[in-house]
PDB file of C-alpha atoms in Angstrom:
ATOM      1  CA  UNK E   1      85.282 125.203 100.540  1.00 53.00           C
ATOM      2  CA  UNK E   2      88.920 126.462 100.757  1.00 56.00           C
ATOM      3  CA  UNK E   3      90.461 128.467  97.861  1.00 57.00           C
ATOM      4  CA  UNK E   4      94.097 129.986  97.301  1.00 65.00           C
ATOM      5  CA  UNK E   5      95.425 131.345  93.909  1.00 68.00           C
ATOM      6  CA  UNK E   6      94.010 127.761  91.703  1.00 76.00           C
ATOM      7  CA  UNK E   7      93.769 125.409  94.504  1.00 83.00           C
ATOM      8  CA  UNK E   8      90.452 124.422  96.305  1.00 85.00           C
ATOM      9  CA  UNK E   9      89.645 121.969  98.848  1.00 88.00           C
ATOM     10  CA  UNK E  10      86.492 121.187 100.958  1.00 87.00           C
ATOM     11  CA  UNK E  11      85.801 121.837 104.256  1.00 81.00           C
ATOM     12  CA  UNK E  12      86.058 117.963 104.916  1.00 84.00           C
ATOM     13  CA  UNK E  13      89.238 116.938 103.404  1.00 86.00           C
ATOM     14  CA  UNK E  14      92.071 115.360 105.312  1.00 86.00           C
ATOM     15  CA  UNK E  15      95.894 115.143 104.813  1.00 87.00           C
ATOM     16  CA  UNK E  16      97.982 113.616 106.785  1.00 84.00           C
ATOM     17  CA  UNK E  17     101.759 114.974 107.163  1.00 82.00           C
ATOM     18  CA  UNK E  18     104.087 115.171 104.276  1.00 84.00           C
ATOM     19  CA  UNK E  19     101.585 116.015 101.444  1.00 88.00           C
ATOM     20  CA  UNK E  20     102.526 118.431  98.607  1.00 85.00           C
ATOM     21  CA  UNK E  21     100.128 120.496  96.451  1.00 84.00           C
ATOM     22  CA  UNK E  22     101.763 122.319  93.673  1.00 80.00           C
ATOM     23  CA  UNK E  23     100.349 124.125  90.755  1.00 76.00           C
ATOM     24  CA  UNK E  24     103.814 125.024  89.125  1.00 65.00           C
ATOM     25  CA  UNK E  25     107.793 125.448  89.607  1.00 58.00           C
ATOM     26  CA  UNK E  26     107.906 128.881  88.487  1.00 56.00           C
ATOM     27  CA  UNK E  27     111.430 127.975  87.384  1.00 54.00           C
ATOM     28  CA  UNK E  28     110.249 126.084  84.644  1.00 60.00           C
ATOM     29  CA  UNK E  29     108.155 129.037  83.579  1.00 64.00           C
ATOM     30  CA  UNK E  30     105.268 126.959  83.209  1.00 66.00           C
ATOM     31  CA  UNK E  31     101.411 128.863  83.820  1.00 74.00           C
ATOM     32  CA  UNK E  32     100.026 127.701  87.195  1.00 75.00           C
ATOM     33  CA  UNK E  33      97.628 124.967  87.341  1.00 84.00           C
ATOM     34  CA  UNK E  34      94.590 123.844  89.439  1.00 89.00           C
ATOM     35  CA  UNK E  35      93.662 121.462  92.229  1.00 90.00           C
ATOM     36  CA  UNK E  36      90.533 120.654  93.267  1.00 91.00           C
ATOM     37  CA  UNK E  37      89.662 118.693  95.960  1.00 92.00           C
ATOM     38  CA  UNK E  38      86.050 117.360  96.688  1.00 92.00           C
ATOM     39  CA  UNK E  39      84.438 116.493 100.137  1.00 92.00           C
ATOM     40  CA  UNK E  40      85.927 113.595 102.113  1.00 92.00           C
ATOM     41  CA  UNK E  41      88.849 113.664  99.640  1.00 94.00           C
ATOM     42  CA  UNK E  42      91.692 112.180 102.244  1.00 94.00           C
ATOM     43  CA  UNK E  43      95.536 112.359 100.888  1.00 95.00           C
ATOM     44  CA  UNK E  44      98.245 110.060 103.148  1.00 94.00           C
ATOM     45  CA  UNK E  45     101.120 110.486 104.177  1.00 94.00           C
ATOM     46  CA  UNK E  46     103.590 111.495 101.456  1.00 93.00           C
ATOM     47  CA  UNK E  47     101.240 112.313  98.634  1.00 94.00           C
ATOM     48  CA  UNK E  48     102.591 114.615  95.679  1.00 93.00           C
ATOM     49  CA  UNK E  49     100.204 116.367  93.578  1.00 92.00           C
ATOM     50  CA  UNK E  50     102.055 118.553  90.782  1.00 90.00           C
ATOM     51  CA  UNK E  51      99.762 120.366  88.344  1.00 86.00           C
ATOM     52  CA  UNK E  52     103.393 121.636  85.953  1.00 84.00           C
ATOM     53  CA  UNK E  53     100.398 124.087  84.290  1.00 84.00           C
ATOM     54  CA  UNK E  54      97.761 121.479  84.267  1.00 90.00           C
ATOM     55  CA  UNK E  55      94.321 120.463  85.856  1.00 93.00           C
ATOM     56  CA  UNK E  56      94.046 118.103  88.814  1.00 95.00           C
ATOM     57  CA  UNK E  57      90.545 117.140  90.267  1.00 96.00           C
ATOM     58  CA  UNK E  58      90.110 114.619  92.698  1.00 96.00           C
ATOM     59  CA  UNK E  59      86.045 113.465  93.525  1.00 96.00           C
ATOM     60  CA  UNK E  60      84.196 112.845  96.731  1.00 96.00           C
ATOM     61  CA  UNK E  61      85.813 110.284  99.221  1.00 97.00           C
ATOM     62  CA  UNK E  62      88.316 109.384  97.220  1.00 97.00           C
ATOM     63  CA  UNK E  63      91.126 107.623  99.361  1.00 97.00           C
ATOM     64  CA  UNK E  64      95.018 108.607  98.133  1.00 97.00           C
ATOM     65  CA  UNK E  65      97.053 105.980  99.845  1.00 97.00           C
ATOM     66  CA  UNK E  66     100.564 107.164 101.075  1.00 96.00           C
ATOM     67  CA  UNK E  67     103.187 108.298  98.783  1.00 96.00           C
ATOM     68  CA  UNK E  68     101.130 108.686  95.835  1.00 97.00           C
ATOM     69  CA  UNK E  69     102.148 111.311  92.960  1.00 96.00           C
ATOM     70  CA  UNK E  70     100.313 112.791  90.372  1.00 97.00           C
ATOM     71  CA  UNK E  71     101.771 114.663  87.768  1.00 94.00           C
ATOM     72  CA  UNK E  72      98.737 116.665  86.114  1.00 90.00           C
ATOM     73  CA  UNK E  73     100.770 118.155  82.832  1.00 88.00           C
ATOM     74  CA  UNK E  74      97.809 117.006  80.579  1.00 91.00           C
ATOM     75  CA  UNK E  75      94.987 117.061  83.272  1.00 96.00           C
ATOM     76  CA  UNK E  76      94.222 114.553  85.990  1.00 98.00           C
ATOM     77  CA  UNK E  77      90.444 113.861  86.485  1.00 98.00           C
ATOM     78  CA  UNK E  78      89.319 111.165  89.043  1.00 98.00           C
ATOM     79  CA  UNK E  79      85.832 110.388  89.840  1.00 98.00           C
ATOM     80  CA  UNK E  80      84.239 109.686  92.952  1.00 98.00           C
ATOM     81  CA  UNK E  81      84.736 107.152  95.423  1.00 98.00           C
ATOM     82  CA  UNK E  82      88.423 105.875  94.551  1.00 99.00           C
ATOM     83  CA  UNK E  83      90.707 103.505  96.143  1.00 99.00           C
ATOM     84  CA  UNK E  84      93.913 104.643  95.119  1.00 99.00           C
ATOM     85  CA  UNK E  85      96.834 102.590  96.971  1.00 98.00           C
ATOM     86  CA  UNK E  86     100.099 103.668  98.142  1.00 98.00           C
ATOM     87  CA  UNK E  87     102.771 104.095  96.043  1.00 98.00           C
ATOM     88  CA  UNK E  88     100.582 104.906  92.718  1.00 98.00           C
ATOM     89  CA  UNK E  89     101.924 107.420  90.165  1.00 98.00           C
ATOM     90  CA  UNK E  90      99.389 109.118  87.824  1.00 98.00           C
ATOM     91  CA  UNK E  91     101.501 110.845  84.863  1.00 97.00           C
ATOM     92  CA  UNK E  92      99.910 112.811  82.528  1.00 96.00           C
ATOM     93  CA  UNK E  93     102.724 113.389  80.019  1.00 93.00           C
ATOM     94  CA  UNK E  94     105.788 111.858  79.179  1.00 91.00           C
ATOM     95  CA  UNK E  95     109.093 112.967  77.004  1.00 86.00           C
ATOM     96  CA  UNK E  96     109.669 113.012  73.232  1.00 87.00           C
ATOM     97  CA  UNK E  97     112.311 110.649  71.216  1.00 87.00           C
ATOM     98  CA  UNK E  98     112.232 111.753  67.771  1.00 86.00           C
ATOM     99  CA  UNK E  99     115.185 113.695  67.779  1.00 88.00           C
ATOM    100  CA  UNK E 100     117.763 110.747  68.631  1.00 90.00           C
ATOM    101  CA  UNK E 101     120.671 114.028  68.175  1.00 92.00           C
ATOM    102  CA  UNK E 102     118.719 116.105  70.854  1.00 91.00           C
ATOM    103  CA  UNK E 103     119.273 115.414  74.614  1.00 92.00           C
ATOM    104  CA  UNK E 104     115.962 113.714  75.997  1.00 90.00           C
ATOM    105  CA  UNK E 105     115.707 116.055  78.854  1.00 86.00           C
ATOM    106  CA  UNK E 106     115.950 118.911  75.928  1.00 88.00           C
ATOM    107  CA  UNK E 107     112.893 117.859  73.205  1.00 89.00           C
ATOM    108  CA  UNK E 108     109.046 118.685  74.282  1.00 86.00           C
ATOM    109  CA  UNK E 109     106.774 116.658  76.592  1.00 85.00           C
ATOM    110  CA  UNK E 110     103.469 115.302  75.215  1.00 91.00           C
ATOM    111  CA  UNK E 111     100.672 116.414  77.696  1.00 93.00           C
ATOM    112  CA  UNK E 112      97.198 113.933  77.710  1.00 97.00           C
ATOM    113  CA  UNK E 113      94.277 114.087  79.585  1.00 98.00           C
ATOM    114  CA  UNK E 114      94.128 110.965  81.833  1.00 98.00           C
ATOM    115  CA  UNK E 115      90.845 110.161  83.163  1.00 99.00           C
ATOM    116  CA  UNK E 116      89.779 107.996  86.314  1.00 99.00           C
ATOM    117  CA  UNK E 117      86.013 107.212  86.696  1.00 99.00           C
ATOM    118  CA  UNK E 118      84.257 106.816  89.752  1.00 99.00           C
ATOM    119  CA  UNK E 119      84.511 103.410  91.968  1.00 99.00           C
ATOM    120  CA  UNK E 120      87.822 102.676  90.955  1.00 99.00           C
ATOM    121  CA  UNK E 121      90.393 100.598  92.813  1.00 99.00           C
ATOM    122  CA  UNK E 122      94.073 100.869  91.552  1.00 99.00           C
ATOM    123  CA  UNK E 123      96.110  98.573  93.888  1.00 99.00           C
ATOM    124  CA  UNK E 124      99.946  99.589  95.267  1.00 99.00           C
ATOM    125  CA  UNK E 125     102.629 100.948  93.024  1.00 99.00           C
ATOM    126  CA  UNK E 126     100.163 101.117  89.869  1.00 99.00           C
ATOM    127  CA  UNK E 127     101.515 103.012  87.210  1.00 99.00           C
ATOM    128  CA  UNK E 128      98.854 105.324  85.332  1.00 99.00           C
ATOM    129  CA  UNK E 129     100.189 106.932  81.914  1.00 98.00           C
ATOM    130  CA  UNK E 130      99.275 109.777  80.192  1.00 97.00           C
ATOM    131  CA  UNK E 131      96.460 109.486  77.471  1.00 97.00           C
ATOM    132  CA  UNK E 132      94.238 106.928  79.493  1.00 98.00           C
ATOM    133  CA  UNK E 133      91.024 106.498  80.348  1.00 99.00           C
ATOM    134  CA  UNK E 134      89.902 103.931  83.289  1.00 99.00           C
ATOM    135  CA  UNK E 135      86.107 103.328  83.595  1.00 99.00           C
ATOM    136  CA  UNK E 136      83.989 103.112  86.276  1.00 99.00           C
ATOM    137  CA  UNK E 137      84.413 100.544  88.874  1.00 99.00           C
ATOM    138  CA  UNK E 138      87.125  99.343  87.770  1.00 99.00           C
ATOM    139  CA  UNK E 139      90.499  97.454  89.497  1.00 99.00           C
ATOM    140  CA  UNK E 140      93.879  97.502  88.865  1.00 99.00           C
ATOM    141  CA  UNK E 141      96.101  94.969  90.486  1.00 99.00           C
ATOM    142  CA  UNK E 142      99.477  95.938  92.368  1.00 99.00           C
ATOM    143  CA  UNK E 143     101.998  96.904  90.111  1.00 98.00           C
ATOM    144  CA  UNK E 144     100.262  96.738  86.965  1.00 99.00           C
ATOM    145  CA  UNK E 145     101.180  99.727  84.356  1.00 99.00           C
ATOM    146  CA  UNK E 146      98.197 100.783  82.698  1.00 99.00           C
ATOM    147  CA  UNK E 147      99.093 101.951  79.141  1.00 98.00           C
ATOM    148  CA  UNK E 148      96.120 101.720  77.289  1.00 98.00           C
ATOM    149  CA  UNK E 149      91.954 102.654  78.121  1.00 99.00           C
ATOM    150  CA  UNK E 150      89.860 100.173  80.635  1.00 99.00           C
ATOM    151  CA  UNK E 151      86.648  99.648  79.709  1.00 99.00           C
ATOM    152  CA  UNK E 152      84.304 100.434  82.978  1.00 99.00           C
ATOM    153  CA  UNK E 153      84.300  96.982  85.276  1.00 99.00           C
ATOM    154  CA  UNK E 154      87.320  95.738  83.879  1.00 99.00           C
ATOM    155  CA  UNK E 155      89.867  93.902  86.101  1.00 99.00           C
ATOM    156  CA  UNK E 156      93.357  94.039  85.009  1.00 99.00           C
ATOM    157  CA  UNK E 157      97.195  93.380  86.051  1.00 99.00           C
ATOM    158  CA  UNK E 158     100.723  93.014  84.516  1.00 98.00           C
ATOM    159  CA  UNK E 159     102.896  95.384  82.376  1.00 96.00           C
ATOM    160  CA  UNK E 160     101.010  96.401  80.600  1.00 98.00           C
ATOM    161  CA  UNK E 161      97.894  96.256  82.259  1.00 98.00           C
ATOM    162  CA  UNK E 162      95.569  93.720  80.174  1.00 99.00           C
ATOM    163  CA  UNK E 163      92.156  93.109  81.018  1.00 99.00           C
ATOM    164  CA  UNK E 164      91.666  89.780  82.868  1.00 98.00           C
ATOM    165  CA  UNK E 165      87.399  89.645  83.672  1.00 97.00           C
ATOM    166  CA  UNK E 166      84.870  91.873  83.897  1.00 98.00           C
ATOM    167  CA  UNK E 167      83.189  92.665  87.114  1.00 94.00           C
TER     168      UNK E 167
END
């Protein structure tokens, strides 16, 4: 096991060039974060992980497929043995609108937990919001936004994500 200052990693990890692991922009002023990475965790080409103060923990031999991001504001969990295709981004918070006078970029984000159970397949360029829950073994088509919780074995697709079958 590796550990700097909030971030550990097994001995058996792999990255391949281009990855980013961030617990916090100190600009922002924001208290650092955590990653933890479990054996035979492998992150592609390209792959963002951004705690902004929160919790990120990937499982064992979980696959990140290139340029995935995950923004872990409100805590990023994902279980073991994950197919997570390129292009995926797993937000974990998302901006306020109630003050229609304020600028957007001005009023609070909304930090939830999003969790990702083990033996789950999200296909390329899924979109993962914050406040969800996606149960075990479950698959997400390519380019499906998943808004709402997935039951474990659930198969869904579109935007929003809505459950097609059951595996």
């Amino acid at each position: 096991m590796w550990k700097l200052q909030g971030i550990r990693i097994a001995a058996d990890c792999l990255f391949e060039e281009d990855v980013a692991l961030r617990l916090t922009p100190t600009f922002f002023g924001i208290k650092p974060g955590k990653i933890a990475l479990l054996s035979g965790a492998k992150l592609s080409k390209g792959c963002v992980l951004d705690c902004f103060g929160g919790e990120i923990s990937i499982g064992a031999n979980v696959f990140l497929g290139p340029y995935c991001v995950l923004y872990g504001h409100g805590n990023i969990s994902i279980g073991n043995d994950c197919l997570i295709a390129m292009g995926c981004k797993i937000i974990a918070a998302n901006h306020t609108i109630a003050a229609p006078d304020a600028l957007i970029r001005l009023q609070p984000d909304i930090a939830k937990p999003i969790v990702i159970g083990n033996d789950v397949w999200l296909g390329a360029d899924v979109k993962v919001l914050a406040g969800v829950t996606i149960g075990d073994g479950c698959i997400v088509g390519a380019g499906s936004v998943v808004t709402t919780d997935l039951p474990p074995y659930s198969i869904a697709v579109g935007s929003p994500a809505k459950i097609i079958k059951q595996r």
